[in-house]
Every structure is written in C-alpha cells, then in structure tokens.
mmCIF file of C-alpha atoms and ligand atoms in Angstrom:
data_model
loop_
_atom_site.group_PDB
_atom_site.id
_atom_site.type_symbol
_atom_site.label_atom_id
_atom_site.label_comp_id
_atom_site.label_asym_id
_atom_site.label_seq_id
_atom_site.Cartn_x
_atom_site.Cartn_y
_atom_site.Cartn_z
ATOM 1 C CA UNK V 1 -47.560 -9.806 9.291
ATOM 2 C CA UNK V 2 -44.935 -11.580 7.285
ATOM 3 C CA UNK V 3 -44.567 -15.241 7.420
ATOM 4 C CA UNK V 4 -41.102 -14.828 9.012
ATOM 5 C CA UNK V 5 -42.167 -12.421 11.580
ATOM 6 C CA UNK V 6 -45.013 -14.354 12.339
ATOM 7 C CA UNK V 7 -42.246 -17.433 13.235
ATOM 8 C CA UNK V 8 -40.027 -15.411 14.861
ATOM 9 C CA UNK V 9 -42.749 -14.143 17.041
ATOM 10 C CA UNK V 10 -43.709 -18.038 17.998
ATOM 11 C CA UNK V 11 -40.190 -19.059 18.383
ATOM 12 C CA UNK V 12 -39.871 -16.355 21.133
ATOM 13 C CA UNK V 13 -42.954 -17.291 22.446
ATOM 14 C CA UNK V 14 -42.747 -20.827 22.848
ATOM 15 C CA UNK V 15 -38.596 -20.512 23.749
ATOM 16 C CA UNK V 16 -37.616 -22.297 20.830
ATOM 17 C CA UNK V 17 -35.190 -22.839 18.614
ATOM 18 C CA UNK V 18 -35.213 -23.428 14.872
ATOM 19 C CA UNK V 19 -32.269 -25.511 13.550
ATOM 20 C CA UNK V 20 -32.111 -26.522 9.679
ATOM 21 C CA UNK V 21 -29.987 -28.481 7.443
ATOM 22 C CA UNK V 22 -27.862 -27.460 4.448
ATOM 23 C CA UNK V 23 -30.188 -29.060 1.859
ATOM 24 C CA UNK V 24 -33.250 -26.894 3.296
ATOM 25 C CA UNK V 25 -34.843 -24.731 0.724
ATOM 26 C CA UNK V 26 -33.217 -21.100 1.400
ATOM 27 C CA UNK V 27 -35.973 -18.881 2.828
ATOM 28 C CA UNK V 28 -35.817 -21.804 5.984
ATOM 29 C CA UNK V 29 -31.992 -21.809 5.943
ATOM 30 C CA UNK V 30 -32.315 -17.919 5.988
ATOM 31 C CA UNK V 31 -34.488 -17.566 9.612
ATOM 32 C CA UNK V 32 -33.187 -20.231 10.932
ATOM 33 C CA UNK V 33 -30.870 -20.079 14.375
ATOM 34 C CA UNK V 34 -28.451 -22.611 12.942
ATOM 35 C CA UNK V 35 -27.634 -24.312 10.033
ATOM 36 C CA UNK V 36 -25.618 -27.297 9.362
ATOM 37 C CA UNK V 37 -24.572 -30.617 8.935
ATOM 38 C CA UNK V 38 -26.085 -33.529 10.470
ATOM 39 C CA UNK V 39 -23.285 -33.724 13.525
ATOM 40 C CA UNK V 40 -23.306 -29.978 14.013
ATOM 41 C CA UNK V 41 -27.116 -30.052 14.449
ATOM 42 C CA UNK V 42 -27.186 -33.088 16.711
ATOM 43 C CA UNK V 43 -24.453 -31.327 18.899
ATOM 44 C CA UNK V 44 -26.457 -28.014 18.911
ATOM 45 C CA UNK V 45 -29.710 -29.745 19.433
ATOM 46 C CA UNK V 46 -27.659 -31.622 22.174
ATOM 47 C CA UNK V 47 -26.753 -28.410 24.338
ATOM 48 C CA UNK V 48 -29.631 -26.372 23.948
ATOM 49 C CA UNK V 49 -31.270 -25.169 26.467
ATOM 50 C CA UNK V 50 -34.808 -23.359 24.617
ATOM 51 C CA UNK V 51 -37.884 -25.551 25.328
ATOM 52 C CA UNK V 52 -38.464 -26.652 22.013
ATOM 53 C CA UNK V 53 -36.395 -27.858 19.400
ATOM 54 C CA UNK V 54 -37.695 -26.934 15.438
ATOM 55 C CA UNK V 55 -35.988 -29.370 12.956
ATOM 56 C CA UNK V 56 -36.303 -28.329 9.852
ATOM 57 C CA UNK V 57 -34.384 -31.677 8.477
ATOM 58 C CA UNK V 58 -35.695 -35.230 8.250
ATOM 59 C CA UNK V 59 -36.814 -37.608 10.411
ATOM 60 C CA UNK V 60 -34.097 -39.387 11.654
ATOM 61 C CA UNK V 61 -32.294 -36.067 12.453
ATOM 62 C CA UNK V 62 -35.603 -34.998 14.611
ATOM 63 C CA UNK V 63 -35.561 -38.823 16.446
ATOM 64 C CA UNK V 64 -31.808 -38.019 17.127
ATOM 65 C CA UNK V 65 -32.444 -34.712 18.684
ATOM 66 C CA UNK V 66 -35.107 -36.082 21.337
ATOM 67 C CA UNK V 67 -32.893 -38.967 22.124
ATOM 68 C CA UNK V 68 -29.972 -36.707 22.914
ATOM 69 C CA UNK V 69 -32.219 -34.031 24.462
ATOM 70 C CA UNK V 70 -35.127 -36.060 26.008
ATOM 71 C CA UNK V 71 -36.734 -33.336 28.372
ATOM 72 C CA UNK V 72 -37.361 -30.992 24.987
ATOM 73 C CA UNK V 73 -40.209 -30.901 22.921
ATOM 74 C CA UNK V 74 -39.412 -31.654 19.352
ATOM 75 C CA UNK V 75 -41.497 -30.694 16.215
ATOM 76 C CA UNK V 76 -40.616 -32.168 12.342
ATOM 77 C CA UNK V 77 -42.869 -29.333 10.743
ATOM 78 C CA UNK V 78 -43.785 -31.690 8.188
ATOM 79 C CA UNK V 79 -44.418 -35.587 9.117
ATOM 80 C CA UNK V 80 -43.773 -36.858 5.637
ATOM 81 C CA UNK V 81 -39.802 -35.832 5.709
ATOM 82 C CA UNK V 82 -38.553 -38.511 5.367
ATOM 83 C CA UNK V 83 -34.833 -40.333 4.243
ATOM 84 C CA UNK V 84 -35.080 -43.116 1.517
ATOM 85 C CA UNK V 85 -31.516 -44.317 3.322
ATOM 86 C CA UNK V 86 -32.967 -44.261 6.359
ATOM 87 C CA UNK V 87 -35.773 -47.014 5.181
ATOM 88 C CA UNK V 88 -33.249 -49.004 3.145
ATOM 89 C CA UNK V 89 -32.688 -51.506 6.576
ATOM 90 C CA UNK V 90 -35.049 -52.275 9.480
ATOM 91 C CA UNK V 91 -34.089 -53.419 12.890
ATOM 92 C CA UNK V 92 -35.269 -56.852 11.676
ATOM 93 C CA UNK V 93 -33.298 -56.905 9.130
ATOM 94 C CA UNK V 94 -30.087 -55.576 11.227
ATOM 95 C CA UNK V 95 -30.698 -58.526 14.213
ATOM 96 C CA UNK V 96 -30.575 -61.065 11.134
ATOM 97 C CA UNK V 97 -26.921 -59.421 9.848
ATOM 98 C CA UNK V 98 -26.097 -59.504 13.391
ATOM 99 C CA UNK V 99 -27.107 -63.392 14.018
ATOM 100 C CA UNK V 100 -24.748 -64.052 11.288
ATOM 101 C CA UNK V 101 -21.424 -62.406 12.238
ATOM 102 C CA UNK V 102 -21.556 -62.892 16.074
ATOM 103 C CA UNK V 103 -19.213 -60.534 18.492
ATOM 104 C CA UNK V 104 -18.900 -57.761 15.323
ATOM 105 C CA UNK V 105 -19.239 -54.116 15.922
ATOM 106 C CA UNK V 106 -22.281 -52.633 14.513
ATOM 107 C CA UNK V 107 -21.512 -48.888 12.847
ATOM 108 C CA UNK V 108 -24.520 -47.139 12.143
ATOM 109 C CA UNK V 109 -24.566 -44.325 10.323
ATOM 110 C CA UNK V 110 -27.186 -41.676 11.768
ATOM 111 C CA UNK V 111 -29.483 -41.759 8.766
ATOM 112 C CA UNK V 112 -31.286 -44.483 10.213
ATOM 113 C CA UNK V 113 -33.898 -45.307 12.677
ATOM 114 C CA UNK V 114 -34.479 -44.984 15.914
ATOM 115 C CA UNK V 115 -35.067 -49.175 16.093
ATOM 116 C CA UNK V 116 -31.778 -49.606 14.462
ATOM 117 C CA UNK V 117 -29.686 -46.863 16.609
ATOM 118 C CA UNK V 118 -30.659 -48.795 19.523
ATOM 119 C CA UNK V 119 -29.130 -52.133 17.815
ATOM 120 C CA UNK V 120 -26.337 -50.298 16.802
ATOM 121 C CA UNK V 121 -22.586 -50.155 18.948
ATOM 122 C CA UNK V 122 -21.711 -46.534 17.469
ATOM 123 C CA UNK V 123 -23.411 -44.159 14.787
ATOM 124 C CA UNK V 124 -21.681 -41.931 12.794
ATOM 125 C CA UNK V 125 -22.263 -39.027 9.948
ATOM 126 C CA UNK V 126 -20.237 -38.108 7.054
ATOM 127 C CA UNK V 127 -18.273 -35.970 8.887
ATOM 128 C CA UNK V 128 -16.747 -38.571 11.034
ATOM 129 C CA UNK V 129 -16.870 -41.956 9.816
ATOM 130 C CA UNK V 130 -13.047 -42.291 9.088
ATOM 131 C CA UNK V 131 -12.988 -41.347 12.627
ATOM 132 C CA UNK V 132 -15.176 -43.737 14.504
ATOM 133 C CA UNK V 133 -14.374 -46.788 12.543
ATOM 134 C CA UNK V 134 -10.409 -46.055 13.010
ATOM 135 C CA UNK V 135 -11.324 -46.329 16.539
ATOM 136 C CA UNK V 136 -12.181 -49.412 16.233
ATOM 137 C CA UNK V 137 -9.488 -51.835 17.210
ATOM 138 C CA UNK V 138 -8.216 -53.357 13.761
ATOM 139 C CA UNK V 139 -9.075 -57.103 14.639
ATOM 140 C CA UNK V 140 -12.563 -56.536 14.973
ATOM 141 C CA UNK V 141 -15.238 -57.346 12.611
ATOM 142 C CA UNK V 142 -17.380 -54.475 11.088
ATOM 143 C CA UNK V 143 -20.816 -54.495 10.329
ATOM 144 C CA UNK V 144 -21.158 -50.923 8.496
ATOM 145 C CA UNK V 145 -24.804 -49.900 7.445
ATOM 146 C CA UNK V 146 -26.627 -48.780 5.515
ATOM 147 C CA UNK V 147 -25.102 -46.725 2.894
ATOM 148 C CA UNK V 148 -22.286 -48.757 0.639
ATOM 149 C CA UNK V 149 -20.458 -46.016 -1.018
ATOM 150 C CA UNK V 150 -20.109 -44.292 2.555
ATOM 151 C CA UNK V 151 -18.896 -47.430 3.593
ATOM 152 C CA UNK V 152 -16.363 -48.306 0.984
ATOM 153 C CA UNK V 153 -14.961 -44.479 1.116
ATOM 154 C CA UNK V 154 -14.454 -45.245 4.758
ATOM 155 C CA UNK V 155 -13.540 -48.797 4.306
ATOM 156 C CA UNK V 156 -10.090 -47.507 1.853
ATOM 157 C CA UNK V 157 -9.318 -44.515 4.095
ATOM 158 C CA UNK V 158 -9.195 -46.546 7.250
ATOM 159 C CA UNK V 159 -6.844 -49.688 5.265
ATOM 160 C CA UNK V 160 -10.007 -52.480 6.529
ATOM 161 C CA UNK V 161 -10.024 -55.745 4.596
ATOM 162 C CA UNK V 162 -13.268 -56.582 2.917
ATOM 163 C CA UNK V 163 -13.581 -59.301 5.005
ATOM 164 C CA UNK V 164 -13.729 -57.491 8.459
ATOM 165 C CA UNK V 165 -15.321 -54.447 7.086
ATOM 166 C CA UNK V 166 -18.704 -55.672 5.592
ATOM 167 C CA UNK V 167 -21.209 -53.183 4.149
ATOM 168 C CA UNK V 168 -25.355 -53.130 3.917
ATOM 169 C CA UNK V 169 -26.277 -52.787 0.258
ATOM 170 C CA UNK V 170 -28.005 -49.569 0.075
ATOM 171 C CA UNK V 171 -27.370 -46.612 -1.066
ATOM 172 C CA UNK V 172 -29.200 -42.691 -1.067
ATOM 173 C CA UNK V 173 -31.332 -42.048 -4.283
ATOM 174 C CA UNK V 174 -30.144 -38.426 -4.891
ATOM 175 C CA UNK V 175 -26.268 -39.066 -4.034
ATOM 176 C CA UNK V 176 -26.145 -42.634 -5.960
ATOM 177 C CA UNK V 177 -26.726 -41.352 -9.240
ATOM 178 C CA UNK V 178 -23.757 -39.317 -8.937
ATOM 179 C CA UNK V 179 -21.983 -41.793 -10.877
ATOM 180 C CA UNK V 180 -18.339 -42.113 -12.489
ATOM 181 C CA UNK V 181 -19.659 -40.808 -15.872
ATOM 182 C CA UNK V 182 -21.025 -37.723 -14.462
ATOM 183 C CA UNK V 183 -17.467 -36.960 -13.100
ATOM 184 C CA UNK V 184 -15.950 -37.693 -15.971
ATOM 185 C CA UNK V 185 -18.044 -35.601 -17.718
ATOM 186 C CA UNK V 186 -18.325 -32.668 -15.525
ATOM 187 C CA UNK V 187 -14.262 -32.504 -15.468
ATOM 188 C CA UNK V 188 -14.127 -32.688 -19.390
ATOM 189 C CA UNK V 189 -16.185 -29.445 -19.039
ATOM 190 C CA UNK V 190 -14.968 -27.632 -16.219
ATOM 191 C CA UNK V 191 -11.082 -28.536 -16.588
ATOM 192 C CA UNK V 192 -10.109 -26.108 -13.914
ATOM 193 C CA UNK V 193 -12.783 -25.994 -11.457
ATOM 194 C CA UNK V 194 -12.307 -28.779 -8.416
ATOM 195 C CA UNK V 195 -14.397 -31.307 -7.448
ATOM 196 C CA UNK V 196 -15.832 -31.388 -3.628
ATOM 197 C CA UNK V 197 -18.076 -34.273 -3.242
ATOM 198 C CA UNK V 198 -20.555 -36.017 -0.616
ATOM 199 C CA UNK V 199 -19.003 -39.391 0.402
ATOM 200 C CA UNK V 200 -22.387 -40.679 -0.306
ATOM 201 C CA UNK V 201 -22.257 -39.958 -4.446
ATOM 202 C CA UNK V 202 -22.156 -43.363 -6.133
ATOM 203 C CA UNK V 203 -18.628 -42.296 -7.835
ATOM 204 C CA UNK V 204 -17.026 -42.698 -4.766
ATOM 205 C CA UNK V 205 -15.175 -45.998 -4.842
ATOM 206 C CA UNK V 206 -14.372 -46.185 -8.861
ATOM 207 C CA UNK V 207 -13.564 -42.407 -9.234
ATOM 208 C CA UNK V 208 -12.096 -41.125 -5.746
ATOM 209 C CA UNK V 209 -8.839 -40.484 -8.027
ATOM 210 C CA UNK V 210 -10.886 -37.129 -9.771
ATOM 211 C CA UNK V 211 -12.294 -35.820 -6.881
ATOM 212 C CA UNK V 212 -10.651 -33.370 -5.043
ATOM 213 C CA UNK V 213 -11.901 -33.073 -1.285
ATOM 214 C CA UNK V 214 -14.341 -35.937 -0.223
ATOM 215 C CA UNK V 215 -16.490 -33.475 2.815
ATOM 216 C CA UNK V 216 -19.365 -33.711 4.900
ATOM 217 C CA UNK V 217 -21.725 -30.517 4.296
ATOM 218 C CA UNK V 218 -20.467 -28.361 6.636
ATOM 219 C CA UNK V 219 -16.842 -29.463 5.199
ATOM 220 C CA UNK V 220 -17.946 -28.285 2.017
ATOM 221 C CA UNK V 221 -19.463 -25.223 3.163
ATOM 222 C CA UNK V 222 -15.956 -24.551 5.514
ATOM 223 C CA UNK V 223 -14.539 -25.169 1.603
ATOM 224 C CA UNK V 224 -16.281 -22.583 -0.174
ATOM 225 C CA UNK V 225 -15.708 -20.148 2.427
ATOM 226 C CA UNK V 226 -12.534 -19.947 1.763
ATOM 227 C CA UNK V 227 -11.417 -21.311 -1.753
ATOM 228 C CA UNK V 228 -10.104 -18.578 -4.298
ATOM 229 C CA UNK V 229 -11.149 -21.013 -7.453
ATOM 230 C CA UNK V 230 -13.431 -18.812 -9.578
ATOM 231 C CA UNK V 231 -15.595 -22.244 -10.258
ATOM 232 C CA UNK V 232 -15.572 -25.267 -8.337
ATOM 233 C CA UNK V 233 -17.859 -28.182 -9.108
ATOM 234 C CA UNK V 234 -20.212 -29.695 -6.400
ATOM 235 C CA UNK V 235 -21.254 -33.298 -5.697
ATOM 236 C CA UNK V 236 -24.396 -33.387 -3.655
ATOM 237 C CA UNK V 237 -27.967 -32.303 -2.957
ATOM 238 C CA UNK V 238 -28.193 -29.119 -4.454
ATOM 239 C CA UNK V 239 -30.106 -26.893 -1.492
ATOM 240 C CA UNK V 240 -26.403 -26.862 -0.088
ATOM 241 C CA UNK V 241 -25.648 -24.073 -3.300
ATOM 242 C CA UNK V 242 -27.851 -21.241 -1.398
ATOM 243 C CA UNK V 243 -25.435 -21.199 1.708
ATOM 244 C CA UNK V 244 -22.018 -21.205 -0.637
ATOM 245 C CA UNK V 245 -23.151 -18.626 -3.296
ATOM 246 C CA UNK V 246 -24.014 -16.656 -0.521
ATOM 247 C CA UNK V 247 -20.838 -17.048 2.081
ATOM 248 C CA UNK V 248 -18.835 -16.548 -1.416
ATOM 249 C CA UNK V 249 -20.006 -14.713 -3.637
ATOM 250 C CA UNK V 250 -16.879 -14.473 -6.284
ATOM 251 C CA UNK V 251 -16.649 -17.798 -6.623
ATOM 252 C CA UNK V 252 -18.905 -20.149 -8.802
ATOM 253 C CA UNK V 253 -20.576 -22.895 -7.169
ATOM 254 C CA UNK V 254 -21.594 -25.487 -10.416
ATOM 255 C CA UNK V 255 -23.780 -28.644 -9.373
ATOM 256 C CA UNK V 256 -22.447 -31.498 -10.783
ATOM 257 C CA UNK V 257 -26.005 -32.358 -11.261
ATOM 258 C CA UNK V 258 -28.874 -30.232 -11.104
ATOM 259 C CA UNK V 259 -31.075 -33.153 -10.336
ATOM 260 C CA UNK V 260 -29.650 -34.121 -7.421
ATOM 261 C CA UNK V 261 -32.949 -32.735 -5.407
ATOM 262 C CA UNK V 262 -33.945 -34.811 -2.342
ATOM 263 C CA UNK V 263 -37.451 -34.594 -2.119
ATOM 264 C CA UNK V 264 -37.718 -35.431 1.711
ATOM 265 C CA UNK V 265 -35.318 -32.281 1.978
ATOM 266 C CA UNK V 266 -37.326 -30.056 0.506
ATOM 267 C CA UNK V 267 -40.925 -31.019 2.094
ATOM 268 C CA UNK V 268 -41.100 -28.582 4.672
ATOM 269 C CA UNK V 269 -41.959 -24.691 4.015
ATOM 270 C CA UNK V 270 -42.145 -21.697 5.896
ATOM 271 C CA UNK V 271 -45.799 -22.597 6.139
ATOM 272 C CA UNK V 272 -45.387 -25.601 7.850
ATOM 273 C CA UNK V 273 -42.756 -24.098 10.426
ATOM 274 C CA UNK V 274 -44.950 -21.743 11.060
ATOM 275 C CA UNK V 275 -47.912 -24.004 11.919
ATOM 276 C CA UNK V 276 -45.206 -26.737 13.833
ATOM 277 C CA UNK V 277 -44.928 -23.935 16.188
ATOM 278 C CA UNK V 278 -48.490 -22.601 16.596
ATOM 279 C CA UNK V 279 -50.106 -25.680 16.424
ATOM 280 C CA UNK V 280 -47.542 -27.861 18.514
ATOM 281 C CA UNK V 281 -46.694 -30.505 15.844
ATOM 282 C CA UNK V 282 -45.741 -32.917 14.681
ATOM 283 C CA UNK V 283 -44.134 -34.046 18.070
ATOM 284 C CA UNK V 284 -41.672 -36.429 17.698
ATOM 285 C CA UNK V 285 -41.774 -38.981 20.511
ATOM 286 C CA UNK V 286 -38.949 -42.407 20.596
ATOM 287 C CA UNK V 287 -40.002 -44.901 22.895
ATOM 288 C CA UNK V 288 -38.079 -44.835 26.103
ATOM 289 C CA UNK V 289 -36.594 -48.125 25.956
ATOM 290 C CA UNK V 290 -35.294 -47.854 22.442
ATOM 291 C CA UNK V 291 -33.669 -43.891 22.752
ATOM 292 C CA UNK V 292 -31.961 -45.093 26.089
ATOM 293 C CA UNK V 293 -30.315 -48.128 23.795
ATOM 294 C CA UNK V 294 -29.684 -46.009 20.869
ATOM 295 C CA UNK V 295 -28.085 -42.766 23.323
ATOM 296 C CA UNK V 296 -24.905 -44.732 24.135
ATOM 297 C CA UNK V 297 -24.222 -45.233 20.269
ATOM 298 C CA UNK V 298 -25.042 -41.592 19.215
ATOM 299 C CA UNK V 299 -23.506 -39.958 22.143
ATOM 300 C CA UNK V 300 -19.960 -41.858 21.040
ATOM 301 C CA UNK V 301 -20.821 -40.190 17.813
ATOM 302 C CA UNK V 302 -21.482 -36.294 19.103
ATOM 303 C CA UNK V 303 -18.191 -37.033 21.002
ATOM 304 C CA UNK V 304 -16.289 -38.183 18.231
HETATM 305 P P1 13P L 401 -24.353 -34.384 6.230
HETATM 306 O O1 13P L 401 -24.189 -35.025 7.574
HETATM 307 O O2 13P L 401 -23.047 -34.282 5.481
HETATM 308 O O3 13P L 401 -25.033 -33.078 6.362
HETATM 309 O O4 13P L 401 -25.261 -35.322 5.313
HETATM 310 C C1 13P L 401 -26.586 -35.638 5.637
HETATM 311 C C2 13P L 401 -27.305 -36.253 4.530
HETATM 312 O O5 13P L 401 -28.441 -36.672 4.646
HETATM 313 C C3 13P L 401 -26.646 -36.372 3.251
HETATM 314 O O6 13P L 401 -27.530 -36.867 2.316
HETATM 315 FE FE1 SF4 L 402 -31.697 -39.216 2.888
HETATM 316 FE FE2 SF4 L 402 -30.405 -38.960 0.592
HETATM 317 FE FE3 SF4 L 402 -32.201 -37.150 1.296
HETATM 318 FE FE4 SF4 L 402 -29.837 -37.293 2.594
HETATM 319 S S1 SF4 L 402 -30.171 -36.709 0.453
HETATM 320 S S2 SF4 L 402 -31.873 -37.075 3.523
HETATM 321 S S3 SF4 L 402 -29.493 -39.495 2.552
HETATM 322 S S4 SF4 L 402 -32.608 -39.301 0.856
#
C-alpha cells in the first residue's frame, strides 16, 4: 500500500483530520484536508469536530490548535518543527518589556509560545495585524512582538508614532534576508512582473514603495488565483510556489529568492504523518493554566 493510502486509511480510522501550511513540502500539501495560512488553520482547527487534529506546520501553530480546541488530540508529526521567530523572545523576557512600559497593550503575533500567548492582550498573524492593532484605541501604548519588520509594516499602515508603537527586535531567518537589494534587483530583471511579498521580508520598511501587494499566504495564494500577469515575482518561503503553479498554471510564479527555505517547514514527511497517526505522536499538550491565559488573546485573533 502506498504511503498516502496508508494515511488516508489512519485518518479515517482514528477520525482525524490533516491540516497543513502553505510552506509544507507538496506531496503533504497534496493529501492534506486543508491548506492554509496560519489564521485559516487556527479557525479550521478551531471548528472541527474529527477527534484528532494532524498539523503538519510548526509548533506554535500545533500549541494554538489545542488551546483553541482543548478536548482534541493533537499530533506535530515531527517534534523538531520548530519557528526560529517563535524562540527569538521568552515569557521572561516579555514580563521584563512589560515591567518597563506599565498599562501598554501587549500584541503578540501567533508565532510565539504558548508562555508568551498567555502574557499577551491579543495575538495576531499576517493576515490581520493592520486589523487588530487599529483596534486598538490610538492613545494606548503598544508593545508589538516579536517580529520588527511585521511590526513596522503594521506600525505605517495603522499612522502609530514610534513612541506608542514599540517593537521586539527580532526578526524570521528565511523572510529577513529578503532585503532591499534583492528587490531592487529582482525588479531590474523582471521589469513587468509584480511583486507580492510576506510582511515579514526584511525589505519591508525601506522598500514598501516597489512592492506591489504586501499579503499573508493565503492573500498571496487568493492573488495568484486570479492575476492575468504572465510572471509575477514572490517574496517568501518558497513551499508556497507548489499551491500557485498549480491553482495557475499560465502564469509564472518567480521566487524572489530561491533560498528562502525554512527548514522547520520542511521537517515533516509523509513518513512522519504517517507514523503521527499510527503511533499516536508527538502529542502536543499546553499546560492548563497557561492555554486558558493565552485563549482570550488568540480567540480576539480567530475573531478578528
Ligand atoms: P502566514 O500566517 O502568512 O501563513 O505566515 C506564517 C509564517 O510562519 C510566515 O513565516
Ligand atoms: Fe518561523 Fe520563519 Fe519558518 Fe515562518 S518561515 S515558520 S516565521 S522560521
């Protein structure tokens, strides 16, 4: 028996449901049950109603589907998926930001953990930043974390002063070397093609100008469904190319850099799906004390 057969056979066994992320490598994107970005999974993981919930994403996206979900088994098919954006600040670390700017709201983007959800006022993902923080009544001070170029993207759309808006220093290691020069570069080559870029690329604050449509995942995928460019140029993890070249195939979909591979994205195989379901791991388990502090932020996020 196949490798996929032999998962889709265990997913109807065990009621469960496999849900994957854009930057998955395509044979998981292909069997999955959904695929998306990181507020479209949380929202699906959110409302399901299978016994066990597959996430074939990171970590933090796993924690995030238990805390909305808490009665469902969750499995991360491989343990060591992880999110270097997600380690850049600690709970610790975010009660010592706090201590200094007393009575400011903490935004919390969801790619970070558990510990720090449960610190956190709201969380957000790319797809809604702009939204939550211009919810935020104007005279309040922001403590936005962890990723900077995120946060300054936000911080022009939604007109905050530096001083009431301040950001953690941190950035993603695949999207931050998406710098100015690459743009720069890539548009010198591809004159006509437009840009579509992650707002967590490191060009975002110097070279917003050149790019065309700042989007979450699924906004860029909702793009390439239906542009008519014959090239456009894309700026972000690269597993997000399988899902575009295959929803439109007359287009072409360029990376802006082929590099941009995120390692944690890419650690879980068929193989390891396969044996998350059979072999009932790796369970993913938040402590009840921090998921019921963390819920309230998230769940302002999934309604957002
Ligand atoms: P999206 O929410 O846009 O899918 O982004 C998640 C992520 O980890 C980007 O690096
Ligand atoms: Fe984390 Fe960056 Fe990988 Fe997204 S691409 S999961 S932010 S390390």
């Amino acid at each position: 028996m196949s490798l996929e057969a032999e998962i889709r056979r265990l997913k109807d066994e065990r009621d469960a449901v496999l849900l994957a992320h854009n930057y998955q490598i395509p044979e998981i994107q292909d069997i999955a049950d959904d695929v998306g970005d990181s507020l479209y999974l949380s929202r699906q993981a959110m409302r399901t109603d299978r016994k066990v919930i597959v996430f074939a994403g990171v970590r933090f996206m796993a924690e995030t589907a238990k805390i909305l979900n808490p009665t469902k088994t969750v499995l991360l098919p491989d343990p060591t998926a992880g999110c270097s954006l997600a380690d850049a600040i600690t709970a610790d670390q975010l009660r010592s930001w706090k201590a200094e700017h007393p009575g400011a709201v903490v935004v919390s983007y969801v790619n970070t953990s558990a510990e720090v959800k449960a610190e956190s006022d709201y969380c957000c993902t790319s797809s809604n930043a702009v939204r939550v923080v211009s919810s935020i009544p104007a005279d309040r001070e922001i403590l936005f974390l962890p990723d900077m170029f995120l946060g300054e993207y936000v911080r022009q759309q939604t007109g905050r002063a530096p001083h009431s808006m301040h950001l953690w220093p941190a950035d993603c290691h695949v999207h931050g070397r998406l710098r100015p020069e690459t743009i720069a570069r890539a548009r010198a080559e591809h004159p006509q093609a437009p840009l579509i870029a992650h707002p967590e690329c490191g060009c975002m604050s110097k070279a917003l100008p050149d790019v065309d449509r700042v989007l979450s995942t699924d906004g860029m995928i909702r793009f390439a469904k239906e542009t008519k460019a014959p090239e456009v140029l894309v700026a972000t993890e690269t597993g997000i190319l399988h899902r575009m070249r295959r929803l439109n195939p007359t287009t072409r979909f360029t990376p802006l850099d082929a590099g941009a591979i995120c390692p944690y994205m890419k650690a879980t195989d068929l193989t390891d799906v396969r044996d998350a379901l059979q072999l009932n791991r790796f369970v993913i388990d938040v402590r009840p004390d921090v998921a019921e502090r963390a819920r309230r932020a998230l769940e302002r996020m999934v309604a957002s």
